[in-house]
Amino acid sequence: MVIFAYLCGSLSGAMIVSQLMHLPNPREHGSHNPGATNMLRVGGVLAGLLVLVFDILKGMIPVWLAYRMGISPFFLGIIAIAACLGHIYPCFFHFQGGKGVATAFGSMAAIGWDFAGVFSLTWLLALFISGYSSVGAIISFILAPLYVWFFKPELTMPVAMLSCLILARHSSNIQRLFRGQESKIWKKKR
């Protein structure tokens, strides 16, 4: 399941959607990140949504299958991390991937819709208040272990491990936020 999760994660939704829709290569435009936020900037709303759904599913499917097979919570966390590592370091795309936010969300959404709803609401609130996709991700993943503790406490440790991976991937975003150099998801017109 770990290998399957990594291979699922290695399928880049941004690269596949950009090729199917004849859009610019997301690794050469925008933030150069092959993720949903950059595809929103490069290809528009439809491209961004398609990549978001694709990246969520490639995290959700392996973890959900493992969960249905009765794999222990610790190894569910390892499988989720493998899917995210596939997204971050995809073997099919020269080990140059995205931040892993949507894939991590998909991995955790397999826990249950109650958790996924609270997590999504937190991300949307932080995004709309700040205007930064990275702030939404950072705040959501900081709070994710606390949220999962309320719904399924046995999965707190795997979610905490996954959150640490995503937060570490956002270290450059955190530095840009402190320097005032991070790009907002939408720009205000003057």
PDB file of C-alpha atoms in Angstrom:
ATOM      1  CA  MET A   1       0.000   0.000   0.000  1.00  0.00           C
ATOM      2  CA  VAL A   2       2.924   2.367   0.674  1.00  0.00           C
ATOM      3  CA  ILE A   3       4.279   1.809  -2.857  1.00  0.00           C
ATOM      4  CA  PHE A   4       0.784   2.131  -4.357  1.00  0.00           C
ATOM      5  CA  ALA A   5       0.241   5.396  -2.434  1.00  0.00           C
ATOM      6  CA  TYR A   6       3.580   6.803  -3.609  1.00  0.00           C
ATOM      7  CA  LEU A   7       2.810   5.926  -7.242  1.00  0.00           C
ATOM      8  CA  CYS A   8      -0.671   7.485  -6.980  1.00  0.00           C
ATOM      9  CA  GLY A   9       0.902  10.606  -5.491  1.00  0.00           C
ATOM     10  CA  SER A  10       3.454  10.734  -8.308  1.00  0.00           C
ATOM     11  CA  LEU A  11       0.714  11.324 -10.882  1.00  0.00           C
ATOM     12  CA  SER A  12       0.789  15.103 -11.308  1.00  0.00           C
ATOM     13  CA  GLY A  13      -2.704  16.487 -11.759  1.00  0.00           C
ATOM     14  CA  ALA A  14      -1.295  19.858 -12.859  1.00  0.00           C
ATOM     15  CA  MET A  15       0.894  18.351 -15.574  1.00  0.00           C
ATOM     16  CA  ILE A  16      -1.858  16.044 -16.842  1.00  0.00           C
ATOM     17  CA  VAL A  17      -4.539  18.772 -16.874  1.00  0.00           C
ATOM     18  CA  SER A  18      -2.200  21.307 -18.511  1.00  0.00           C
ATOM     19  CA  GLN A  19      -1.412  18.839 -21.298  1.00  0.00           C
ATOM     20  CA  LEU A  20      -5.053  17.791 -21.819  1.00  0.00           C
ATOM     21  CA  MET A  21      -6.263  21.414 -21.860  1.00  0.00           C
ATOM     22  CA  HIS A  22      -3.280  22.665 -23.917  1.00  0.00           C
ATOM     23  CA  LEU A  23      -2.228  25.085 -21.168  1.00  0.00           C
ATOM     24  CA  PRO A  24       1.271  26.330 -20.343  1.00  0.00           C
ATOM     25  CA  ASN A  25       3.501  24.059 -18.272  1.00  0.00           C
ATOM     26  CA  PRO A  26       2.791  25.058 -14.632  1.00  0.00           C
ATOM     27  CA  ARG A  27       6.422  24.380 -13.696  1.00  0.00           C
ATOM     28  CA  GLU A  28       7.475  27.169 -16.078  1.00  0.00           C
ATOM     29  CA  HIS A  29       4.782  29.767 -15.261  1.00  0.00           C
ATOM     30  CA  GLY A  30       3.283  31.466 -12.213  1.00  0.00           C
ATOM     31  CA  SER A  31       4.840  30.191  -8.990  1.00  0.00           C
ATOM     32  CA  HIS A  32       6.419  27.241 -10.909  1.00  0.00           C
ATOM     33  CA  ASN A  33       4.580  24.921  -8.515  1.00  0.00           C
ATOM     34  CA  PRO A  34       2.572  22.069 -10.125  1.00  0.00           C
ATOM     35  CA  GLY A  35      -0.387  22.401  -7.783  1.00  0.00           C
ATOM     36  CA  ALA A  36      -3.994  23.575  -7.846  1.00  0.00           C
ATOM     37  CA  THR A  37      -3.280  27.157  -6.740  1.00  0.00           C
ATOM     38  CA  ASN A  38      -0.749  27.738  -9.492  1.00  0.00           C
ATOM     39  CA  MET A  39      -3.044  26.078 -12.055  1.00  0.00           C
ATOM     40  CA  LEU A  40      -5.759  28.503 -10.970  1.00  0.00           C
ATOM     41  CA  ARG A  41      -3.370  31.364 -11.777  1.00  0.00           C
ATOM     42  CA  VAL A  42      -2.019  29.829 -15.004  1.00  0.00           C
ATOM     43  CA  GLY A  43      -5.095  28.120 -16.475  1.00  0.00           C
ATOM     44  CA  GLY A  44      -8.146  29.584 -14.762  1.00  0.00           C
ATOM     45  CA  VAL A  45     -10.865  28.272 -12.488  1.00  0.00           C
ATOM     46  CA  LEU A  46     -11.718  25.070 -14.377  1.00  0.00           C
ATOM     47  CA  ALA A  47      -8.078  23.957 -14.603  1.00  0.00           C
ATOM     48  CA  GLY A  48      -7.534  24.781 -10.922  1.00  0.00           C
ATOM     49  CA  LEU A  49     -10.623  22.819  -9.865  1.00  0.00           C
ATOM     50  CA  LEU A  50      -9.714  19.792 -11.987  1.00  0.00           C
ATOM     51  CA  VAL A  51      -6.219  19.688 -10.476  1.00  0.00           C
ATOM     52  CA  LEU A  52      -7.632  20.132  -6.970  1.00  0.00           C
ATOM     53  CA  VAL A  53     -10.033  17.191  -7.371  1.00  0.00           C
ATOM     54  CA  PHE A  54      -7.343  15.025  -9.001  1.00  0.00           C
ATOM     55  CA  ASP A  55      -4.822  15.761  -6.230  1.00  0.00           C
ATOM     56  CA  ILE A  56      -7.388  15.141  -3.471  1.00  0.00           C
ATOM     57  CA  LEU A  57      -8.367  11.776  -4.962  1.00  0.00           C
ATOM     58  CA  LYS A  58      -4.787  10.556  -5.324  1.00  0.00           C
ATOM     59  CA  GLY A  59      -4.368  11.006  -1.573  1.00  0.00           C
ATOM     60  CA  MET A  60      -7.819   9.774  -0.610  1.00  0.00           C
ATOM     61  CA  ILE A  61      -7.961   6.520  -2.578  1.00  0.00           C
ATOM     62  CA  PRO A  62      -4.882   4.758  -1.119  1.00  0.00           C
ATOM     63  CA  VAL A  63      -5.684   5.777   2.480  1.00  0.00           C
ATOM     64  CA  TRP A  64      -9.348   4.859   2.138  1.00  0.00           C
ATOM     65  CA  LEU A  65      -8.433   1.440   0.711  1.00  0.00           C
ATOM     66  CA  ALA A  66      -5.931   0.855   3.521  1.00  0.00           C
ATOM     67  CA  TYR A  67      -8.493   1.991   6.110  1.00  0.00           C
ATOM     68  CA  ARG A  68     -11.065  -0.459   4.677  1.00  0.00           C
ATOM     69  CA  MET A  69      -8.428  -3.217   4.838  1.00  0.00           C
ATOM     70  CA  GLY A  70      -8.071  -2.619   8.584  1.00  0.00           C
ATOM     71  CA  ILE A  71      -4.503  -1.337   8.493  1.00  0.00           C
ATOM     72  CA  SER A  72      -3.445   0.173  11.837  1.00  0.00           C
ATOM     73  CA  PRO A  73      -3.570   3.956  12.371  1.00  0.00           C
ATOM     74  CA  PHE A  74       0.223   4.355  12.437  1.00  0.00           C
ATOM     75  CA  PHE A  75       0.577   2.714   9.026  1.00  0.00           C
ATOM     76  CA  LEU A  76      -2.365   4.734   7.674  1.00  0.00           C
ATOM     77  CA  GLY A  77      -0.190   7.750   8.483  1.00  0.00           C
ATOM     78  CA  ILE A  78       2.767   6.205   6.661  1.00  0.00           C
ATOM     79  CA  ILE A  79       0.557   5.510   3.615  1.00  0.00           C
ATOM     80  CA  ALA A  80      -0.730   9.108   3.663  1.00  0.00           C
ATOM     81  CA  ILE A  81       2.833  10.422   3.894  1.00  0.00           C
ATOM     82  CA  ALA A  82       3.839   8.150   0.986  1.00  0.00           C
ATOM     83  CA  ALA A  83       1.068   9.644  -1.178  1.00  0.00           C
ATOM     84  CA  CYS A  84       2.215  13.161  -0.247  1.00  0.00           C
ATOM     85  CA  LEU A  85       5.858  12.319  -0.892  1.00  0.00           C
ATOM     86  CA  GLY A  86       4.760  11.068  -4.307  1.00  0.00           C
ATOM     87  CA  HIS A  87       3.191  14.463  -4.966  1.00  0.00           C
ATOM     88  CA  ILE A  88       6.195  16.366  -3.602  1.00  0.00           C
ATOM     89  CA  TYR A  89       8.822  14.125  -5.248  1.00  0.00           C
ATOM     90  CA  PRO A  90       7.021  12.446  -8.196  1.00  0.00           C
ATOM     91  CA  CYS A  91       8.997   9.671  -9.872  1.00  0.00           C
ATOM     92  CA  PHE A  92       7.169  10.380 -13.153  1.00  0.00           C
ATOM     93  CA  PHE A  93       8.169  14.064 -13.255  1.00  0.00           C
ATOM     94  CA  HIS A  94      11.874  14.151 -12.322  1.00  0.00           C
ATOM     95  CA  PHE A  95      11.104  14.287  -8.556  1.00  0.00           C
ATOM     96  CA  GLN A  96       9.926  17.921  -8.852  1.00  0.00           C
ATOM     97  CA  GLY A  97       6.412  18.282  -7.481  1.00  0.00           C
ATOM     98  CA  GLY A  98       4.151  20.543  -5.469  1.00  0.00           C
ATOM     99  CA  LYS A  99       3.558  21.293  -1.807  1.00  0.00           C
ATOM    100  CA  GLY A 100       1.229  18.336  -1.191  1.00  0.00           C
ATOM    101  CA  VAL A 101      -1.660  20.265   0.396  1.00  0.00           C
ATOM    102  CA  ALA A 102      -4.545  18.810  -1.650  1.00  0.00           C
ATOM    103  CA  THR A 103      -3.053  15.310  -1.518  1.00  0.00           C
ATOM    104  CA  ALA A 104      -2.644  15.544   2.263  1.00  0.00           C
ATOM    105  CA  PHE A 105      -6.200  16.837   2.567  1.00  0.00           C
ATOM    106  CA  GLY A 106      -7.428  13.887   0.491  1.00  0.00           C
ATOM    107  CA  SER A 107      -5.489  11.493   2.709  1.00  0.00           C
ATOM    108  CA  MET A 108      -7.057  12.988   5.812  1.00  0.00           C
ATOM    109  CA  ALA A 109     -10.538  13.342   4.268  1.00  0.00           C
ATOM    110  CA  ALA A 110     -10.662   9.539   4.158  1.00  0.00           C
ATOM    111  CA  ILE A 111     -10.978   9.771   7.965  1.00  0.00           C
ATOM    112  CA  GLY A 112     -14.491  11.152   7.626  1.00  0.00           C
ATOM    113  CA  TRP A 113     -16.604  13.951   6.210  1.00  0.00           C
ATOM    114  CA  ASP A 114     -16.998  15.609   9.611  1.00  0.00           C
ATOM    115  CA  PHE A 115     -13.251  16.145   9.894  1.00  0.00           C
ATOM    116  CA  ALA A 116     -12.961  17.104   6.214  1.00  0.00           C
ATOM    117  CA  GLY A 117     -15.714  19.695   6.636  1.00  0.00           C
ATOM    118  CA  VAL A 118     -14.110  21.397   9.639  1.00  0.00           C
ATOM    119  CA  PHE A 119     -10.683  21.327   7.967  1.00  0.00           C
ATOM    120  CA  SER A 120     -12.099  22.800   4.731  1.00  0.00           C
ATOM    121  CA  LEU A 121     -13.976  25.518   6.603  1.00  0.00           C
ATOM    122  CA  THR A 122     -10.772  26.492   8.426  1.00  0.00           C
ATOM    123  CA  TRP A 123      -8.827  26.661   5.151  1.00  0.00           C
ATOM    124  CA  LEU A 124     -11.525  28.733   3.420  1.00  0.00           C
ATOM    125  CA  LEU A 125     -11.860  31.128   6.361  1.00  0.00           C
ATOM    126  CA  ALA A 126      -8.101  31.672   6.570  1.00  0.00           C
ATOM    127  CA  LEU A 127      -7.914  32.119   2.781  1.00  0.00           C
ATOM    128  CA  PHE A 128     -10.722  34.675   2.627  1.00  0.00           C
ATOM    129  CA  ILE A 129      -9.467  36.621   5.637  1.00  0.00           C
ATOM    130  CA  SER A 130      -5.813  36.722   4.531  1.00  0.00           C
ATOM    131  CA  GLY A 131      -6.031  36.326   0.739  1.00  0.00           C
ATOM    132  CA  TYR A 132      -3.125  33.866   0.862  1.00  0.00           C
ATOM    133  CA  SER A 133      -3.549  30.211  -0.076  1.00  0.00           C
ATOM    134  CA  SER A 134      -0.435  29.374   1.939  1.00  0.00           C
ATOM    135  CA  VAL A 135      -1.914  30.934   5.106  1.00  0.00           C
ATOM    136  CA  GLY A 136      -5.022  28.790   4.657  1.00  0.00           C
ATOM    137  CA  ALA A 137      -2.875  25.668   4.359  1.00  0.00           C
ATOM    138  CA  ILE A 138      -0.575  26.559   7.272  1.00  0.00           C
ATOM    139  CA  ILE A 139      -3.398  27.347   9.709  1.00  0.00           C
ATOM    140  CA  SER A 140      -5.428  24.296   8.633  1.00  0.00           C
ATOM    141  CA  PHE A 141      -2.523  21.890   9.074  1.00  0.00           C
ATOM    142  CA  ILE A 142      -1.556  23.402  12.433  1.00  0.00           C
ATOM    143  CA  LEU A 143      -5.116  22.744  13.654  1.00  0.00           C
ATOM    144  CA  ALA A 144      -5.620  19.366  11.900  1.00  0.00           C
ATOM    145  CA  PRO A 145      -4.253  17.182  14.756  1.00  0.00           C
ATOM    146  CA  LEU A 146      -6.540  18.981  17.216  1.00  0.00           C
ATOM    147  CA  TYR A 147      -9.559  18.500  14.948  1.00  0.00           C
ATOM    148  CA  VAL A 148      -8.913  14.823  14.361  1.00  0.00           C
ATOM    149  CA  TRP A 149      -8.473  14.298  18.104  1.00  0.00           C
ATOM    150  CA  PHE A 150     -12.143  15.302  18.529  1.00  0.00           C
ATOM    151  CA  PHE A 151     -13.416  12.966  15.785  1.00  0.00           C
ATOM    152  CA  LYS A 152     -11.071   9.952  15.773  1.00  0.00           C
ATOM    153  CA  PRO A 153      -8.420  10.279  18.507  1.00  0.00           C
ATOM    154  CA  GLU A 154      -6.625   7.086  17.423  1.00  0.00           C
ATOM    155  CA  LEU A 155      -5.598   8.891  14.207  1.00  0.00           C
ATOM    156  CA  THR A 156      -4.114  11.964  15.930  1.00  0.00           C
ATOM    157  CA  MET A 157      -0.501  10.789  15.588  1.00  0.00           C
ATOM    158  CA  PRO A 158      -0.696   9.965  11.842  1.00  0.00           C
ATOM    159  CA  VAL A 159      -2.386  13.308  11.135  1.00  0.00           C
ATOM    160  CA  ALA A 160       0.240  15.122  13.223  1.00  0.00           C
ATOM    161  CA  MET A 161       3.016  13.421  11.207  1.00  0.00           C
ATOM    162  CA  LEU A 162       1.351  14.432   7.939  1.00  0.00           C
ATOM    163  CA  SER A 163       0.831  17.993   9.184  1.00  0.00           C
ATOM    164  CA  CYS A 164       4.523  18.279  10.058  1.00  0.00           C
ATOM    165  CA  LEU A 165       5.458  17.247   6.504  1.00  0.00           C
ATOM    166  CA  ILE A 166       3.150  19.846   4.933  1.00  0.00           C
ATOM    167  CA  LEU A 167       4.276  22.600   7.320  1.00  0.00           C
ATOM    168  CA  ALA A 168       7.923  21.810   6.544  1.00  0.00           C
ATOM    169  CA  ARG A 169       7.099  22.097   2.819  1.00  0.00           C
ATOM    170  CA  HIS A 170       5.719  25.577   3.488  1.00  0.00           C
ATOM    171  CA  SER A 171       8.867  26.951   5.155  1.00  0.00           C
ATOM    172  CA  SER A 172       9.668  29.102   2.111  1.00  0.00           C
ATOM    173  CA  ASN A 173       6.083  30.425   2.085  1.00  0.00           C
ATOM    174  CA  ILE A 174       6.366  31.301   5.781  1.00  0.00           C
ATOM    175  CA  GLN A 175       9.597  33.206   5.109  1.00  0.00           C
ATOM    176  CA  ARG A 176       7.983  35.076   2.190  1.00  0.00           C
ATOM    177  CA  LEU A 177       4.979  35.936   4.371  1.00  0.00           C
ATOM    178  CA  PHE A 178       7.247  37.475   7.016  1.00  0.00           C
ATOM    179  CA  ARG A 179       9.106  39.456   4.326  1.00  0.00           C
ATOM    180  CA  GLY A 180       5.831  40.573   2.695  1.00  0.00           C
ATOM    181  CA  GLN A 181       6.751  38.860  -0.587  1.00  0.00           C
ATOM    182  CA  GLU A 182       4.103  36.105  -0.734  1.00  0.00           C
ATOM    183  CA  SER A 183       1.609  36.318  -3.632  1.00  0.00           C
ATOM    184  CA  LYS A 184      -2.076  36.586  -2.835  1.00  0.00           C
ATOM    185  CA  ILE A 185      -4.433  34.223  -4.625  1.00  0.00           C
ATOM    186  CA  TRP A 186      -6.230  37.202  -6.115  1.00  0.00           C
ATOM    187  CA  LYS A 187      -4.970  40.713  -6.678  1.00  0.00           C
ATOM    188  CA  LYS A 188      -6.946  43.826  -5.841  1.00  0.00           C
ATOM    189  CA  LYS A 189      -7.479  46.244  -8.717  1.00  0.00           C
ATOM    190  CA  ARG A 190      -6.504  49.846  -8.093  1.00  0.00           C
TER     191      ARG A 190
END
